[in-house]
Coordinates of N, CA and C in Angstrom, one line a residue:
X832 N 211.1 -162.9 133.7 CA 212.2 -163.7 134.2 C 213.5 -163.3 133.5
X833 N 214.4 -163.4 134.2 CA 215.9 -162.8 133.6 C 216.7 -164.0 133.5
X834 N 218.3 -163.3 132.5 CA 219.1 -164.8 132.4 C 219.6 -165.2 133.6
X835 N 220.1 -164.1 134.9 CA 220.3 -164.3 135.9 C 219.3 -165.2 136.6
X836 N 218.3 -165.1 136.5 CA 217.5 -165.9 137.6 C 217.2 -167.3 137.2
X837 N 217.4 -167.6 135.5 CA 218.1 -169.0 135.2 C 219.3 -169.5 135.6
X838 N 220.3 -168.9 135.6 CA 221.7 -169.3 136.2 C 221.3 -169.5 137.1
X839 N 220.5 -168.8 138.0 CA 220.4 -168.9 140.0 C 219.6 -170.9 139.8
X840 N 218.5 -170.9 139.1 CA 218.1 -171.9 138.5 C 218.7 -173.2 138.5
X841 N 219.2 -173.0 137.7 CA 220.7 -174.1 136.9 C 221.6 -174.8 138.7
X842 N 222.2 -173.4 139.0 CA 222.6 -173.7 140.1 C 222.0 -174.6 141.2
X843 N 221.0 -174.0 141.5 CA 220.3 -174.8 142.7 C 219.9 -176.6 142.3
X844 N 220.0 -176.5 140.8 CA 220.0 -177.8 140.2 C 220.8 -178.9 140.4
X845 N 222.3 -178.4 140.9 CA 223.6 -178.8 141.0 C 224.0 -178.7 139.7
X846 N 223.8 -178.6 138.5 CA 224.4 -178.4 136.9 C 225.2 -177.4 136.7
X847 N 226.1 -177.5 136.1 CA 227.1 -176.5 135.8 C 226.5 -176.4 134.3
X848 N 227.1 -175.2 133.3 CA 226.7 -175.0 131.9 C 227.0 -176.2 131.6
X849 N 228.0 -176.9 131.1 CA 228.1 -177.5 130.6 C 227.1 -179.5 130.4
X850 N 226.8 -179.8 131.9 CA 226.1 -180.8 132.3 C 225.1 -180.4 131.4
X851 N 224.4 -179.3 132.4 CA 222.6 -178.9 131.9 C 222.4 -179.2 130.0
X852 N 223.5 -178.6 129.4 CA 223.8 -178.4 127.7 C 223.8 -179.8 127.7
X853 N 224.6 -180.9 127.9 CA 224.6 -182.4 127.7 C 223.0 -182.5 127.9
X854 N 222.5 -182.4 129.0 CA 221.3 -183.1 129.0 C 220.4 -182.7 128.0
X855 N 220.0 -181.6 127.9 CA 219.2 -181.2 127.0 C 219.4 -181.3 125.9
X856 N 220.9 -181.3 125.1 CA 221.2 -181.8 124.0 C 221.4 -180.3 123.1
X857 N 222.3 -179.2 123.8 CA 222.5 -178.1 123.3 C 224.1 -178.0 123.4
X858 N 224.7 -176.8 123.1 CA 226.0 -176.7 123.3 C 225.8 -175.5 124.7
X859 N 226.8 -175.6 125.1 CA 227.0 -175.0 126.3 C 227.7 -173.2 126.0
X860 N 227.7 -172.9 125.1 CA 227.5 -171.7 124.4 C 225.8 -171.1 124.5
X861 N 224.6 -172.0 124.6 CA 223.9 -172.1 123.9 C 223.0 -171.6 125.4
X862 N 223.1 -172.5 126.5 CA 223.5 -172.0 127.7 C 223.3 -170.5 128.3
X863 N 224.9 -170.5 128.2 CA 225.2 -169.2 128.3 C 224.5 -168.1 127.6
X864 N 224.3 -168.0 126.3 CA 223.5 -167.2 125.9 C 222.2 -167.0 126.6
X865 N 221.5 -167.7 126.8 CA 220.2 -167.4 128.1 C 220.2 -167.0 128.8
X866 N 221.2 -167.2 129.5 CA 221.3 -166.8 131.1 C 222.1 -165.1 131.0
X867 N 222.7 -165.0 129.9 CA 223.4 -163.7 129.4 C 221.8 -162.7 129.3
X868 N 220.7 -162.7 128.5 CA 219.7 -162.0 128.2 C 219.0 -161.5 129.4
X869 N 218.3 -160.2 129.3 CA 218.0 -159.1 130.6 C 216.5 -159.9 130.7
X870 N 216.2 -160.7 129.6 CA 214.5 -161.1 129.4 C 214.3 -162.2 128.9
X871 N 213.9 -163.3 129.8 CA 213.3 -164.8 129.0 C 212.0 -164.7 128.5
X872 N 211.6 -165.3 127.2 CA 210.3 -165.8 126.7 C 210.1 -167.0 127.1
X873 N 209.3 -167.8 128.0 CA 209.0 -168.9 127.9 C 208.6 -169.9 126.5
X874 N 208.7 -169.1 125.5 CA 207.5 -170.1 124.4 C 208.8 -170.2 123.5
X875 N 210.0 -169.8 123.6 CA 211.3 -170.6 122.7 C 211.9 -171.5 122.9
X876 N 212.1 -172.6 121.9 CA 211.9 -174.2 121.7 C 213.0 -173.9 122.5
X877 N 214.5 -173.6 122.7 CA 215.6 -173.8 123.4 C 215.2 -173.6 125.0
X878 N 214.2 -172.4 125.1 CA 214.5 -172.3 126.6 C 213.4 -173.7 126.9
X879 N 212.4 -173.7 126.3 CA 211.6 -175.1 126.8 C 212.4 -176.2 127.0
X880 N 213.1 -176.3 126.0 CA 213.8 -177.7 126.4 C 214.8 -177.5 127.9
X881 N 214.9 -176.0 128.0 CA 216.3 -176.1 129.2 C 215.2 -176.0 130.2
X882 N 214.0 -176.0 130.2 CA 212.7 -176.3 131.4 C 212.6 -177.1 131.7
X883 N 212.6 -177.9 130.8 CA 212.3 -179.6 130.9 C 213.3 -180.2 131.5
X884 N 214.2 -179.9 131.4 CA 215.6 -180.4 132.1 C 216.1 -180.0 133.9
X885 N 215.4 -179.4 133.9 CA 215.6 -178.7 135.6 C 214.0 -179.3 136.5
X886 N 214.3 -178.8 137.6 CA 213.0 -179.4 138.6 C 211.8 -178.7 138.0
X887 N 210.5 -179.3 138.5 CA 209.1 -178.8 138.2 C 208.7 -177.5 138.5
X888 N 209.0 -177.2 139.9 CA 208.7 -176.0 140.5 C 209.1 -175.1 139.2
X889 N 210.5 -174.7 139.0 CA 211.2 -174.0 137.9 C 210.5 -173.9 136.6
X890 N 210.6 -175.1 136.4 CA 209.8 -175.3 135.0 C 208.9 -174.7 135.0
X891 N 207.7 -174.4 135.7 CA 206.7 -174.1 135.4 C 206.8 -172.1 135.4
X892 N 208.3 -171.9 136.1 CA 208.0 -170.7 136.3 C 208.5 -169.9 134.8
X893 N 209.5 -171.2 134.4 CA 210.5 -170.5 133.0 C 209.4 -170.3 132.0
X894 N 208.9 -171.3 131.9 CA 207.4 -171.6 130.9 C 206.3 -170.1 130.9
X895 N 206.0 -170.0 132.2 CA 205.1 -169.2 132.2 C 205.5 -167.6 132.0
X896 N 206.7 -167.7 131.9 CA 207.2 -166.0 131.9 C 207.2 -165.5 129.9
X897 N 206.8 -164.1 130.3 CA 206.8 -163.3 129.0 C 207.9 -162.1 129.3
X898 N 208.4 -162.0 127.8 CA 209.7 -161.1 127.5 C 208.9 -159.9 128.2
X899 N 208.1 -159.5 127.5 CA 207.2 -158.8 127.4 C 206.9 -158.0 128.5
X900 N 205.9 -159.2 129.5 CA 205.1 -158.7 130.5 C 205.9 -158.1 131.7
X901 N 207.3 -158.7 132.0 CA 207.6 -157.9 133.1 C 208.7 -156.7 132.8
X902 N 208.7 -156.0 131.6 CA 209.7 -155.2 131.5 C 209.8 -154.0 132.6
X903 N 208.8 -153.1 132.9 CA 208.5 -152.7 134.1 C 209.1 -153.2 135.3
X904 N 209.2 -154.2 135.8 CA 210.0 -154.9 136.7 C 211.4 -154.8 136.3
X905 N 211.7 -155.6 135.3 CA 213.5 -155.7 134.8 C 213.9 -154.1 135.1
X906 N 213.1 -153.3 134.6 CA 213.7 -151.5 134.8 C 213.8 -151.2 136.2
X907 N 212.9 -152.0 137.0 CA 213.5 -151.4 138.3 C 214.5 -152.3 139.1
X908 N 214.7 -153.7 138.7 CA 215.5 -154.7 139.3 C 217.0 -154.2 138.4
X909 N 217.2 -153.5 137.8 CA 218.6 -153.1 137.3 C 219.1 -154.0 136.2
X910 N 218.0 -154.7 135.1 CA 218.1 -155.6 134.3 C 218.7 -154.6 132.9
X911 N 217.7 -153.6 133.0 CA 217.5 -152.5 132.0 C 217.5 -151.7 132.6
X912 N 218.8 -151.0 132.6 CA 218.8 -149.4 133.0 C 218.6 -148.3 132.3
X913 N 218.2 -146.9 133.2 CA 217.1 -146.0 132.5 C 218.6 -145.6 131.5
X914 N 219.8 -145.3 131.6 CA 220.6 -144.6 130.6 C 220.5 -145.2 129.5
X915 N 220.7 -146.6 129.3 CA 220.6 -147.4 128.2 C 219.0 -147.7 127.2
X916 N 218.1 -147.5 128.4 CA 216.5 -146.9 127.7 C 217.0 -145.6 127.0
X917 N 217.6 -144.5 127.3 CA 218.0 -143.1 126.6 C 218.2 -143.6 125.6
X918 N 219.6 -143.9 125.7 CA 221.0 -144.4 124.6 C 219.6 -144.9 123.0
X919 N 218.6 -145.9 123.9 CA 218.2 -146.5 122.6 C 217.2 -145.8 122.3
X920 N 216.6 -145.0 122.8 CA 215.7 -143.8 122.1 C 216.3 -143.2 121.0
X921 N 217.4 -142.6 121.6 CA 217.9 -141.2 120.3 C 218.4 -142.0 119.7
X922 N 219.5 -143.4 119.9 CA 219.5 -144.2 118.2 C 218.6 -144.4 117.4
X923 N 217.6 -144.8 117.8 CA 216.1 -145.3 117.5 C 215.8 -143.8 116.8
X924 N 215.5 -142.6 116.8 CA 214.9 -141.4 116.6 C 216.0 -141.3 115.3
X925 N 217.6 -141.3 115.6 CA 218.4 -141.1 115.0 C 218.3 -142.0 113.3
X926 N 218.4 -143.5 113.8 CA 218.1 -144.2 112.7 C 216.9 -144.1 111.7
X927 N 215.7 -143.3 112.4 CA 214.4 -143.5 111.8 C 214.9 -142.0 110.7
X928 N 215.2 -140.9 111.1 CA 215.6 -140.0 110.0 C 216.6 -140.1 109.0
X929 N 217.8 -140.7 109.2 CA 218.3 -141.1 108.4 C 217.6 -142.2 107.1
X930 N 216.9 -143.6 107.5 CA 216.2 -144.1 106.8 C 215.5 -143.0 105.8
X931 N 214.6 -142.2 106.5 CA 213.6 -141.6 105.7 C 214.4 -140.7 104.6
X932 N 215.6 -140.3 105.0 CA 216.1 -139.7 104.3 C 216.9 -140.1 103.1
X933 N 217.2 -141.7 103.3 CA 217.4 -142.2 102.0 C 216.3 -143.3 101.4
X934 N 215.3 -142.9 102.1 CA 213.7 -143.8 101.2 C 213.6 -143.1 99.8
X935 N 213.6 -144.1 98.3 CA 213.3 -143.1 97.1 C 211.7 -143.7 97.5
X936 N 211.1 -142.1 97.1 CA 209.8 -142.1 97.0 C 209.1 -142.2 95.6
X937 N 208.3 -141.9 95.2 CA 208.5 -142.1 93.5 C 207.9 -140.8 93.2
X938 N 208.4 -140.4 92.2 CA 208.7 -138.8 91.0 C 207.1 -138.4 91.9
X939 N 206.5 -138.4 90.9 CA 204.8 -137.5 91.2 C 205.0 -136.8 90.5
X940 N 205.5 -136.5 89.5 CA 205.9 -135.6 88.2 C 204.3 -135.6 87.4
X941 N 203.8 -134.7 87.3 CA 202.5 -134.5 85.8 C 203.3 -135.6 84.5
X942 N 202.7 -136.5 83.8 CA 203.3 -136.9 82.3 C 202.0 -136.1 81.8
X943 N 202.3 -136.9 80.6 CA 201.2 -135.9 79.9 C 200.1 -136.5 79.9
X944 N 199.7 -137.7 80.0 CA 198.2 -137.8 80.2 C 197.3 -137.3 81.5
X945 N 198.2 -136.6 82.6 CA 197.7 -136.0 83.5 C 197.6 -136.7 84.8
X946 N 198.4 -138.1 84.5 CA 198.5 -138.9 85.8 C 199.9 -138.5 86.6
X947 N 200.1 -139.5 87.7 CA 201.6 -138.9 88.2 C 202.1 -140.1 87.6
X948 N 203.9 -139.6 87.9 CA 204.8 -140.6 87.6 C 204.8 -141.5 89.1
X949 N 204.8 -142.9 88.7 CA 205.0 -143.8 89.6 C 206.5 -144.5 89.3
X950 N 207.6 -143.9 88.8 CA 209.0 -144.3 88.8 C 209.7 -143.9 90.4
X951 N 210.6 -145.0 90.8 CA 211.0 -144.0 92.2 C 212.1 -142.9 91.6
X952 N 212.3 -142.1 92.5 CA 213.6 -140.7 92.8 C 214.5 -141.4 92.3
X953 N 215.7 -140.3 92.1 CA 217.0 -141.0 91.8 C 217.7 -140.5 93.1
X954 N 218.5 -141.6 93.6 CA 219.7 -141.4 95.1 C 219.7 -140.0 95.2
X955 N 219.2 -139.0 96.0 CA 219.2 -137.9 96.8 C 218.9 -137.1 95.6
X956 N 218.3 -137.3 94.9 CA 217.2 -136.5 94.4 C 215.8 -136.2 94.5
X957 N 215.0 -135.6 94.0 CA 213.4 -135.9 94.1 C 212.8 -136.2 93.1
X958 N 213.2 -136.3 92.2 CA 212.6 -136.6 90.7 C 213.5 -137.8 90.3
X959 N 212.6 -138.6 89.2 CA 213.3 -139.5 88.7 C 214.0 -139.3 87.3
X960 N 214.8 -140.2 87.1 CA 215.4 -140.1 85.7 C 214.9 -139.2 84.4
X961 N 213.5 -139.6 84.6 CA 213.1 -138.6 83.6 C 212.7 -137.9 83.7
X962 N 212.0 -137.0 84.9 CA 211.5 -135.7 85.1 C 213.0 -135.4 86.1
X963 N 214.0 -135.5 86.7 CA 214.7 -135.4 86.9 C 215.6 -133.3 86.4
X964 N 215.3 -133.3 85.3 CA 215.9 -131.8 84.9 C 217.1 -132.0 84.8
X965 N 217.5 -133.1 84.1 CA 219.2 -133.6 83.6 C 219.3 -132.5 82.7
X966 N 220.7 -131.6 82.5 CA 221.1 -130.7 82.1 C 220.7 -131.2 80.2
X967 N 220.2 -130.2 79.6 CA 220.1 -130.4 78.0 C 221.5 -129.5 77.2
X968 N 222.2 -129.4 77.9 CA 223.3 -127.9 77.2 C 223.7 -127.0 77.8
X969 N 224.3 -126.4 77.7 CA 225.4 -125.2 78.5 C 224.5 -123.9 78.6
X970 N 224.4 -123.4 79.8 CA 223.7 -122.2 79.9 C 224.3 -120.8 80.1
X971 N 225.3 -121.0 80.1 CA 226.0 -119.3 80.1 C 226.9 -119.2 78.7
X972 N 227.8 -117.9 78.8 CA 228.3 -117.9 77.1 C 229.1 -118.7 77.3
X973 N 229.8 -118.4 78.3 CA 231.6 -119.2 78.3 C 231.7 -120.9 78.1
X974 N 230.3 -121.0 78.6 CA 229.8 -122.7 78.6 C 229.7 -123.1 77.0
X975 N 229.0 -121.6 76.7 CA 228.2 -122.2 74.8 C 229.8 -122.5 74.1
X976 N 230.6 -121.3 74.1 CA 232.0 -121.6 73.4 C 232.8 -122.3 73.7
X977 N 232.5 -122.9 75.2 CA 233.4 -124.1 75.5 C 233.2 -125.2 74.4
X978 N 232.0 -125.5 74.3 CA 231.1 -126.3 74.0 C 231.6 -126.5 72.3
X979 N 231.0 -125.6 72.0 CA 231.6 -125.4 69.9 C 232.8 -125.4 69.6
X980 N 234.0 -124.8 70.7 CA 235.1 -124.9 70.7 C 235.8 -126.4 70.6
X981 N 235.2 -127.1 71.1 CA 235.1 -129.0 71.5 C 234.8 -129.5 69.7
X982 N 233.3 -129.2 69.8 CA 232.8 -129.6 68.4 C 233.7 -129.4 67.3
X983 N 234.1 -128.0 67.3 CA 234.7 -127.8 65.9 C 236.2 -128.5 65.6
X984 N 236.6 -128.6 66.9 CA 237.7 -129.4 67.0 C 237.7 -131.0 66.7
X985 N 236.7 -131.6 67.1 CA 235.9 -133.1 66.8 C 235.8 -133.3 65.5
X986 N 235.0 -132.3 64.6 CA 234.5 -131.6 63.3 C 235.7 -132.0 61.9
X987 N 237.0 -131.5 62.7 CA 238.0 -131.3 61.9 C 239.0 -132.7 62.0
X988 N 238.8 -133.3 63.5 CA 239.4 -134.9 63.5 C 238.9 -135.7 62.9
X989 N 237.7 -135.5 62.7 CA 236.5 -136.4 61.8 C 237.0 -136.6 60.5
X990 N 237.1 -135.2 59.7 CA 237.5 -134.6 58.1 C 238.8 -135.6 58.0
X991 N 239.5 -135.1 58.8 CA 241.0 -135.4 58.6 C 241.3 -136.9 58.3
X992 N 240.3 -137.7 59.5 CA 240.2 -139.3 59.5 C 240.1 -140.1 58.2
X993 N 238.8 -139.1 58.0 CA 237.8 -139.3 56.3 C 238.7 -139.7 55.0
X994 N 239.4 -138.6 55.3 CA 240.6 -138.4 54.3 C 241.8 -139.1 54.1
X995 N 242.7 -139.5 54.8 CA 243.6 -140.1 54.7 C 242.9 -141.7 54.9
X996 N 243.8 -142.6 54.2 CA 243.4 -144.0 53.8 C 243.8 -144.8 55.0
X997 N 243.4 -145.8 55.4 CA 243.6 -146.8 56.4 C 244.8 -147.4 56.3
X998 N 245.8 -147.2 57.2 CA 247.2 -148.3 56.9 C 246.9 -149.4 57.1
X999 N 247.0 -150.4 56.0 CA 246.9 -151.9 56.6 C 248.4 -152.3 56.3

């Protein structure tokens, strides 16, 4: 059953949104929202009550319908069109790689007792924090003398500090 064929419903009721919403005891936003959806579940407490509110014949048909069971139907009554089945495939395919692609999975790194690591990844890495292969030091020359060039410089502010007395 579709929201259309509740509006058709409502109508033949003589109710307008708003009446039907008074009786039942909903807002008339609330309404509308139902009758807006391509698929009714009969077993949600709002559409039950908007059953109970309309003739028997109806009722029994709002009640008895599943989101579910007639989607095959809604696709050929123009509820759900086939472009918009597409559209939500490749989102759907689209979203599923992305996710996987930022799931941390955890390290599996050897420790040394010979088990794996059960820490997760770090953000778009594959290793965690500590099997990770965080840089220990500069690996080419220009890096080493960058490096000692720094130190010895640090080395000498240090001395200097040592040395002169604290102005209070």
């Amino acid at each position: 059953m579709t929201g259309k064929e509740l509006a058709e419903m409502r109508r033949r009721a003589g109710l307008s949104q708003a009446a039907l919403a008074q009786r039942v005891g909903i807002s008339r936003q609330t309404v509308s929202y139902w009758e807006g959806k391509p698929a009714l579940d009969g077993r949600a407490a709002t559409l039950t009550k908007i059953a109970c509110a309309l003739d028997p014949g109806d009722r029994e048909v709002i009640l008895s319908s599943r989101a579910g069971l007639g989607f095959i139907s809604l696709h050929f009554q123009g509820a759900v069109l086939s472009e918009h089945l597409s559209l939500i495939g490749t989102a759907q395919a689209q979203r599923k790689t992305v996710l996987a692609s930022m799931r941390r999975r955890t390290c599996k790194a050897m420790t040394r007792r010979g088990m794996e690591c059960l820490l997760k990844t770090e953000p778009g890495k594959r290793r965690c924090r500590l099997h990770g292969g965080l840089s220990t030091g500069p690996k080419t020359d220009e890096g080493k003398a960058r490096i000692a060039k720094a130190q010895r410089k640090r080395r000498v502010e240090r001395r200097k500090a040592k040395k002169t007395p604290e102005a209070t």
